[in-house]
Amino acid sequence: MNDTLTIGNYEFASRLIVGTGKYPSMEIMRAAHEASGAEMVTVAIRRINLDDPTGKTLLDYVDRQRLRVLPNTAGCFNAKDAVLTAQLARELLETDLVKLEVIGDPQTLHPDACETLKAAEMLVKDGFTVLPYIGDDPVACKHLEEIGCAAIMPLAAPIGSGLGVCNPYSIRVIKERAKVPVIVDAGVGTASDAAIAMELGVDALLMNTGIAAARDPVAMADAMRHAVIAGRTAYLAGRMEKRLYANASSPMRDLISGRPERA
């Protein structure tokens, strides 16, 4: 089945995007990335320590032969800082991709919609392929698409909460109206959450804590890989209609009347 994910000028076979934070070790992170089957990994550019005495950085543990790096602007609280961080990432990583994050509330980590829109407009004009993290607000998502963002990334639940899709109605409305990929970002805690999100019709998932904070991150990465595939396949297949009452799998009219003959 030729079912690729297209974001701007980029194409991916996998619909799972993974992160790089909170893992018990860099070696486990690398193994989890491989188990996930992901083809893109997001990296917080502000958390790359270029002065590490070992001479290694987070990027040394990312298989860049297999994974495309998606730098993000985590830690930014206004448009100006987010744009500057994205520009530094472009110079460091030689990519026009950026996951735009502008946080408005340090406790809930909900995005600041006004500052996100402002930063997105500046980055699009500067030639970036922008993937903005935003609340599950259909209006804000539509504005970001109109600005020229290559995808929109509504949250399913607060970052790192593992609550799953809290408002499936909003996610469905966003997907129904969008003409660019919709990538659910934040809140997926386990494989069933991933499958439910994909069954809503979204184009991809981005997750980090759900894998990194699991008791066995590598096994969870594998589970998430299969859940995304299962959810996407179920969405394309089209689920059966929900019914209030039973509907026999073997209708009575098709049954042979009378008792079976004895041998």
mmCIF file of C-alpha atoms in Angstrom:
data_model
loop_
_atom_site.group_PDB
_atom_site.id
_atom_site.type_symbol
_atom_site.label_atom_id
_atom_site.label_comp_id
_atom_site.label_asym_id
_atom_site.label_seq_id
_atom_site.Cartn_x
_atom_site.Cartn_y
_atom_site.Cartn_z
ATOM 1 C CA MET A 1 0.000 0.000 0.000
ATOM 2 C CA ASN A 2 1.533 3.285 -1.136
ATOM 3 C CA ASP A 3 0.532 5.461 1.807
ATOM 4 C CA THR A 4 3.278 8.002 2.352
ATOM 5 C CA LEU A 5 3.271 11.065 4.581
ATOM 6 C CA THR A 6 4.155 14.268 2.725
ATOM 7 C CA ILE A 7 5.246 17.362 4.653
ATOM 8 C CA GLY A 8 6.292 20.192 2.369
ATOM 9 C CA ASN A 9 8.997 18.758 0.111
ATOM 10 C CA TYR A 10 9.633 15.758 2.364
ATOM 11 C CA GLU A 11 8.157 12.266 2.174
ATOM 12 C CA PHE A 12 8.083 9.580 4.866
ATOM 13 C CA ALA A 13 6.905 5.991 4.974
ATOM 14 C CA SER A 14 6.534 6.078 8.766
ATOM 15 C CA ARG A 15 3.818 8.155 10.415
ATOM 16 C CA LEU A 16 5.519 8.171 13.797
ATOM 17 C CA ILE A 17 7.874 10.979 14.832
ATOM 18 C CA VAL A 18 9.917 10.480 17.994
ATOM 19 C CA GLY A 19 11.837 12.675 20.412
ATOM 20 C CA THR A 20 15.144 12.692 22.285
ATOM 21 C CA GLY A 21 14.370 13.726 25.865
ATOM 22 C CA LYS A 22 13.943 11.868 29.185
ATOM 23 C CA TYR A 23 15.552 8.574 28.143
ATOM 24 C CA PRO A 24 17.491 6.618 30.814
ATOM 25 C CA SER A 25 20.559 6.694 28.564
ATOM 26 C CA MET A 26 21.616 7.719 25.088
ATOM 27 C CA GLU A 27 22.115 4.072 24.143
ATOM 28 C CA ILE A 28 18.530 3.215 25.108
ATOM 29 C CA MET A 29 17.315 6.258 23.168
ATOM 30 C CA ARG A 30 19.104 5.087 20.054
ATOM 31 C CA ALA A 31 17.698 1.551 20.402
ATOM 32 C CA ALA A 32 14.186 2.938 20.919
ATOM 33 C CA HIS A 33 14.503 5.081 17.813
ATOM 34 C CA GLU A 34 15.367 2.000 15.792
ATOM 35 C CA ALA A 35 12.511 -0.036 17.297
ATOM 36 C CA SER A 36 10.006 2.727 16.536
ATOM 37 C CA GLY A 37 10.609 2.577 12.800
ATOM 38 C CA ALA A 38 10.426 6.381 12.758
ATOM 39 C CA GLU A 39 12.123 8.365 10.010
ATOM 40 C CA MET A 40 12.142 11.735 11.764
ATOM 41 C CA VAL A 41 13.289 12.736 15.231
ATOM 42 C CA THR A 42 12.788 16.060 16.957
ATOM 43 C CA VAL A 43 15.652 17.675 18.869
ATOM 44 C CA ALA A 44 15.444 20.652 21.239
ATOM 45 C CA ILE A 45 18.123 22.906 19.813
ATOM 46 C CA ARG A 46 18.491 24.746 23.137
ATOM 47 C CA ARG A 47 19.387 21.497 24.898
ATOM 48 C CA ILE A 48 22.337 20.584 22.673
ATOM 49 C CA ASN A 49 25.436 21.113 24.789
ATOM 50 C CA LEU A 50 28.252 22.001 22.414
ATOM 51 C CA ASP A 51 30.719 22.329 25.326
ATOM 52 C CA ASP A 52 30.431 18.757 26.621
ATOM 53 C CA PRO A 53 33.919 17.644 27.811
ATOM 54 C CA THR A 54 33.466 14.254 26.101
ATOM 55 C CA GLY A 55 33.253 16.022 22.754
ATOM 56 C CA LYS A 56 29.914 14.332 22.072
ATOM 57 C CA THR A 57 26.481 15.903 21.791
ATOM 58 C CA LEU A 58 22.967 14.513 21.626
ATOM 59 C CA LEU A 59 23.257 14.533 17.845
ATOM 60 C CA ASP A 60 26.035 11.918 18.006
ATOM 61 C CA TYR A 61 23.461 9.414 19.255
ATOM 62 C CA VAL A 62 20.953 10.099 16.475
ATOM 63 C CA ASP A 63 21.306 7.883 13.408
ATOM 64 C CA ARG A 64 21.268 10.658 10.842
ATOM 65 C CA GLN A 65 21.683 8.160 8.003
ATOM 66 C CA ARG A 66 18.187 6.895 8.775
ATOM 67 C CA LEU A 67 16.518 9.714 10.704
ATOM 68 C CA ARG A 68 15.820 13.231 9.499
ATOM 69 C CA VAL A 69 16.334 15.739 12.303
ATOM 70 C CA LEU A 70 13.442 18.075 13.115
ATOM 71 C CA PRO A 71 14.853 20.842 15.349
ATOM 72 C CA ASN A 72 12.379 22.385 17.749
ATOM 73 C CA THR A 73 12.213 25.678 19.613
ATOM 74 C CA ALA A 74 11.392 24.173 23.026
ATOM 75 C CA GLY A 75 12.078 26.604 25.860
ATOM 76 C CA CYS A 76 10.964 29.695 23.945
ATOM 77 C CA PHE A 77 8.278 31.946 25.412
ATOM 78 C CA ASN A 78 8.001 34.586 22.692
ATOM 79 C CA ALA A 79 8.131 34.830 18.919
ATOM 80 C CA LYS A 80 11.469 36.643 18.830
ATOM 81 C CA ASP A 81 13.312 33.884 20.730
ATOM 82 C CA ALA A 82 11.621 31.156 18.708
ATOM 83 C CA VAL A 83 12.635 32.711 15.376
ATOM 84 C CA LEU A 84 16.227 33.187 16.537
ATOM 85 C CA THR A 85 16.404 29.593 17.773
ATOM 86 C CA ALA A 86 15.045 28.304 14.450
ATOM 87 C CA GLN A 87 17.628 30.321 12.529
ATOM 88 C CA LEU A 88 20.445 28.937 14.704
ATOM 89 C CA ALA A 89 19.127 25.422 14.111
ATOM 90 C CA ARG A 90 19.131 25.972 10.359
ATOM 91 C CA GLU A 91 22.796 26.997 10.494
ATOM 92 C CA LEU A 92 23.806 24.128 12.780
ATOM 93 C CA LEU A 93 21.826 21.315 11.145
ATOM 94 C CA GLU A 94 21.509 22.611 7.580
ATOM 95 C CA THR A 95 17.765 22.036 7.432
ATOM 96 C CA ASP A 96 14.773 24.239 6.740
ATOM 97 C CA LEU A 97 12.545 22.073 8.940
ATOM 98 C CA VAL A 98 11.461 23.444 12.297
ATOM 99 C CA LYS A 99 8.964 22.353 14.913
ATOM 100 C CA LEU A 100 7.762 25.674 16.267
ATOM 101 C CA GLU A 101 7.033 25.813 19.999
ATOM 102 C CA VAL A 102 6.187 29.043 21.814
ATOM 103 C CA ILE A 103 5.008 28.254 25.332
ATOM 104 C CA GLY A 104 2.513 30.531 27.052
ATOM 105 C CA ASP A 105 2.037 28.771 30.401
ATOM 106 C CA PRO A 106 5.054 27.242 32.196
ATOM 107 C CA GLN A 107 2.852 24.956 34.308
ATOM 108 C CA THR A 108 0.623 23.402 31.659
ATOM 109 C CA LEU A 109 3.099 24.019 28.814
ATOM 110 C CA HIS A 110 0.211 25.111 26.633
ATOM 111 C CA PRO A 111 1.311 27.133 23.601
ATOM 112 C CA ASP A 112 0.841 30.867 23.255
ATOM 113 C CA ALA A 113 -1.373 31.071 20.168
ATOM 114 C CA CYS A 114 -0.674 34.751 19.444
ATOM 115 C CA GLU A 115 3.113 34.420 19.671
ATOM 116 C CA THR A 116 3.017 31.129 17.726
ATOM 117 C CA LEU A 117 1.119 32.779 14.867
ATOM 118 C CA LYS A 118 3.533 35.706 14.866
ATOM 119 C CA ALA A 119 6.598 33.442 14.808
ATOM 120 C CA ALA A 120 5.093 31.155 12.161
ATOM 121 C CA GLU A 121 4.484 34.051 9.803
ATOM 122 C CA MET A 122 8.088 35.245 10.156
ATOM 123 C CA LEU A 123 9.548 31.775 9.680
ATOM 124 C CA VAL A 124 7.427 30.973 6.616
ATOM 125 C CA LYS A 125 8.556 34.240 5.018
ATOM 126 C CA ASP A 126 12.143 33.252 5.842
ATOM 127 C CA GLY A 127 11.833 30.009 3.874
ATOM 128 C CA PHE A 128 11.317 27.511 6.706
ATOM 129 C CA THR A 129 9.168 24.394 6.531
ATOM 130 C CA VAL A 130 7.176 25.126 9.676
ATOM 131 C CA LEU A 131 5.412 22.542 11.849
ATOM 132 C CA PRO A 132 3.761 24.494 14.689
ATOM 133 C CA TYR A 133 2.756 23.031 18.044
ATOM 134 C CA ILE A 134 -0.627 24.521 18.946
ATOM 135 C CA GLY A 135 -3.695 23.883 21.093
ATOM 136 C CA ASP A 136 -6.567 21.774 19.772
ATOM 137 C CA ASP A 137 -8.246 24.933 18.479
ATOM 138 C CA PRO A 138 -9.671 24.641 14.937
ATOM 139 C CA VAL A 139 -9.519 28.430 14.441
ATOM 140 C CA ALA A 140 -5.839 28.762 15.398
ATOM 141 C CA CYS A 141 -4.999 25.727 13.274
ATOM 142 C CA LYS A 142 -6.744 27.254 10.271
ATOM 143 C CA HIS A 143 -4.846 30.528 10.691
ATOM 144 C CA LEU A 144 -1.524 28.644 10.816
ATOM 145 C CA GLU A 145 -2.408 26.794 7.619
ATOM 146 C CA GLU A 146 -3.347 30.057 5.900
ATOM 147 C CA ILE A 147 -0.010 31.569 6.927
ATOM 148 C CA GLY A 148 1.713 28.769 5.005
ATOM 149 C CA CYS A 149 2.722 26.183 7.609
ATOM 150 C CA ALA A 150 3.537 22.792 6.074
ATOM 151 C CA ALA A 151 1.597 20.938 8.793
ATOM 152 C CA ILE A 152 -0.254 21.683 11.995
ATOM 153 C CA MET A 153 0.411 19.939 15.297
ATOM 154 C CA PRO A 154 -2.474 20.166 17.781
ATOM 155 C CA LEU A 155 -1.930 18.706 21.235
ATOM 156 C CA ALA A 156 -3.903 15.666 22.351
ATOM 157 C CA ALA A 157 -3.251 16.517 26.011
ATOM 158 C CA PRO A 158 -0.650 18.520 27.959
ATOM 159 C CA ILE A 159 2.983 17.672 27.163
ATOM 160 C CA GLY A 160 4.198 14.631 29.096
ATOM 161 C CA SER A 161 0.793 13.955 30.684
ATOM 162 C CA GLY A 162 0.081 10.623 28.983
ATOM 163 C CA LEU A 163 -3.651 11.359 29.135
ATOM 164 C CA GLY A 164 -4.342 10.373 25.534
ATOM 165 C CA VAL A 165 -6.717 12.265 23.240
ATOM 166 C CA CYS A 166 -8.733 14.428 25.638
ATOM 167 C CA ASN A 167 -10.887 16.105 22.997
ATOM 168 C CA PRO A 168 -11.416 13.834 19.983
ATOM 169 C CA TYR A 169 -14.154 16.153 18.687
ATOM 170 C CA SER A 170 -11.728 19.047 18.195
ATOM 171 C CA ILE A 171 -9.107 16.812 16.592
ATOM 172 C CA ARG A 172 -11.674 15.496 14.113
ATOM 173 C CA VAL A 173 -12.843 19.008 13.229
ATOM 174 C CA ILE A 174 -9.243 20.163 12.725
ATOM 175 C CA LYS A 175 -8.515 17.195 10.470
ATOM 176 C CA GLU A 176 -11.753 17.595 8.515
ATOM 177 C CA ARG A 177 -10.937 21.205 7.642
ATOM 178 C CA ALA A 178 -7.179 21.000 7.107
ATOM 179 C CA LYS A 179 -5.551 20.763 3.692
ATOM 180 C CA VAL A 180 -2.115 20.125 5.199
ATOM 181 C CA PRO A 181 -1.071 17.162 7.371
ATOM 182 C CA VAL A 182 -2.390 17.111 10.934
ATOM 183 C CA ILE A 183 0.123 15.652 13.381
ATOM 184 C CA VAL A 184 -1.056 15.020 16.924
ATOM 185 C CA ASP A 185 1.650 16.199 19.304
ATOM 186 C CA ALA A 186 1.805 15.641 23.088
ATOM 187 C CA GLY A 187 -0.264 13.518 25.442
ATOM 188 C CA VAL A 188 0.009 10.024 23.921
ATOM 189 C CA GLY A 189 0.869 7.667 26.779
ATOM 190 C CA THR A 190 0.498 4.144 25.450
ATOM 191 C CA ALA A 191 -0.228 2.137 22.323
ATOM 192 C CA SER A 192 -4.013 2.341 22.634
ATOM 193 C CA ASP A 193 -3.785 6.158 22.751
ATOM 194 C CA ALA A 194 -1.749 6.095 19.542
ATOM 195 C CA ALA A 195 -4.221 3.804 17.772
ATOM 196 C CA ILE A 196 -7.203 5.944 18.843
ATOM 197 C CA ALA A 197 -5.520 9.114 17.591
ATOM 198 C CA MET A 198 -4.725 7.552 14.226
ATOM 199 C CA GLU A 199 -8.258 6.176 13.905
ATOM 200 C CA LEU A 200 -9.507 9.775 14.085
ATOM 201 C CA GLY A 201 -7.794 10.267 10.731
ATOM 202 C CA VAL A 202 -4.770 12.338 11.738
ATOM 203 C CA ASP A 203 -1.781 11.988 9.446
ATOM 204 C CA ALA A 204 0.914 11.260 12.019
ATOM 205 C CA LEU A 205 1.874 11.317 15.696
ATOM 206 C CA LEU A 206 4.799 12.907 17.489
ATOM 207 C CA MET A 207 5.646 11.433 20.861
ATOM 208 C CA ASN A 208 8.499 11.399 23.326
ATOM 209 C CA THR A 209 7.560 10.821 26.979
ATOM 210 C CA GLY A 210 5.192 7.951 26.184
ATOM 211 C CA ILE A 211 8.198 6.010 24.935
ATOM 212 C CA ALA A 212 11.072 7.470 26.969
ATOM 213 C CA ALA A 213 9.319 7.217 30.361
ATOM 214 C CA ALA A 214 8.060 3.652 29.856
ATOM 215 C CA ARG A 215 9.511 0.891 32.029
ATOM 216 C CA ASP A 216 11.006 -0.560 28.833
ATOM 217 C CA PRO A 217 11.375 2.267 26.276
ATOM 218 C CA VAL A 218 12.553 -0.019 23.487
ATOM 219 C CA ALA A 219 9.577 -2.361 23.837
ATOM 220 C CA MET A 220 7.198 0.606 24.056
ATOM 221 C CA ALA A 221 8.716 2.112 20.917
ATOM 222 C CA ASP A 222 7.976 -1.142 19.110
ATOM 223 C CA ALA A 223 4.413 -1.136 20.484
ATOM 224 C CA MET A 224 3.881 2.458 19.329
ATOM 225 C CA ARG A 225 5.165 1.571 15.878
ATOM 226 C CA HIS A 226 2.560 -1.159 15.485
ATOM 227 C CA ALA A 227 -0.208 0.928 17.077
ATOM 228 C CA VAL A 228 0.314 3.741 14.577
ATOM 229 C CA ILE A 229 0.219 1.270 11.691
ATOM 230 C CA ALA A 230 -2.900 -0.436 13.102
ATOM 231 C CA GLY A 231 -4.714 2.843 13.722
ATOM 232 C CA ARG A 232 -3.909 4.180 10.283
ATOM 233 C CA THR A 233 -4.986 0.930 8.598
ATOM 234 C CA ALA A 234 -8.242 0.851 10.571
ATOM 235 C CA TYR A 235 -8.986 4.448 9.568
ATOM 236 C CA LEU A 236 -8.408 3.678 5.899
ATOM 237 C CA ALA A 237 -10.478 0.484 6.153
ATOM 238 C CA GLY A 238 -13.451 2.342 7.646
ATOM 239 C CA ARG A 239 -14.953 1.086 10.874
ATOM 240 C CA MET A 240 -18.380 -0.545 11.092
ATOM 241 C CA GLU A 241 -21.387 1.548 12.068
ATOM 242 C CA LYS A 242 -22.045 1.709 15.811
ATOM 243 C CA ARG A 243 -25.410 0.251 16.856
ATOM 244 C CA LEU A 244 -27.480 0.484 20.008
ATOM 245 C CA TYR A 245 -28.779 -3.087 19.748
ATOM 246 C CA ALA A 246 -27.329 -6.408 18.681
ATOM 247 C CA ASN A 247 -27.018 -7.347 15.035
ATOM 248 C CA ALA A 248 -26.425 -11.066 14.654
ATOM 249 C CA SER A 249 -23.240 -12.073 12.853
ATOM 250 C CA SER A 250 -25.200 -15.002 11.437
ATOM 251 C CA PRO A 251 -28.658 -13.634 10.458
ATOM 252 C CA MET A 252 -31.541 -16.038 11.105
ATOM 253 C CA ARG A 253 -32.770 -15.843 7.506
ATOM 254 C CA ASP A 254 -29.567 -17.475 6.280
ATOM 255 C CA LEU A 255 -29.714 -20.421 8.692
ATOM 256 C CA ILE A 256 -30.801 -23.860 7.467
ATOM 257 C CA SER A 257 -34.086 -24.798 9.137
ATOM 258 C CA GLY A 258 -34.567 -28.043 10.986
ATOM 259 C CA ARG A 259 -32.253 -30.181 13.044
ATOM 260 C CA PRO A 260 -29.000 -31.507 11.623
ATOM 261 C CA GLU A 261 -29.170 -35.066 10.453
ATOM 262 C CA ARG A 262 -27.373 -37.704 12.481
ATOM 263 C CA ALA A 263 -24.716 -39.788 10.798
#
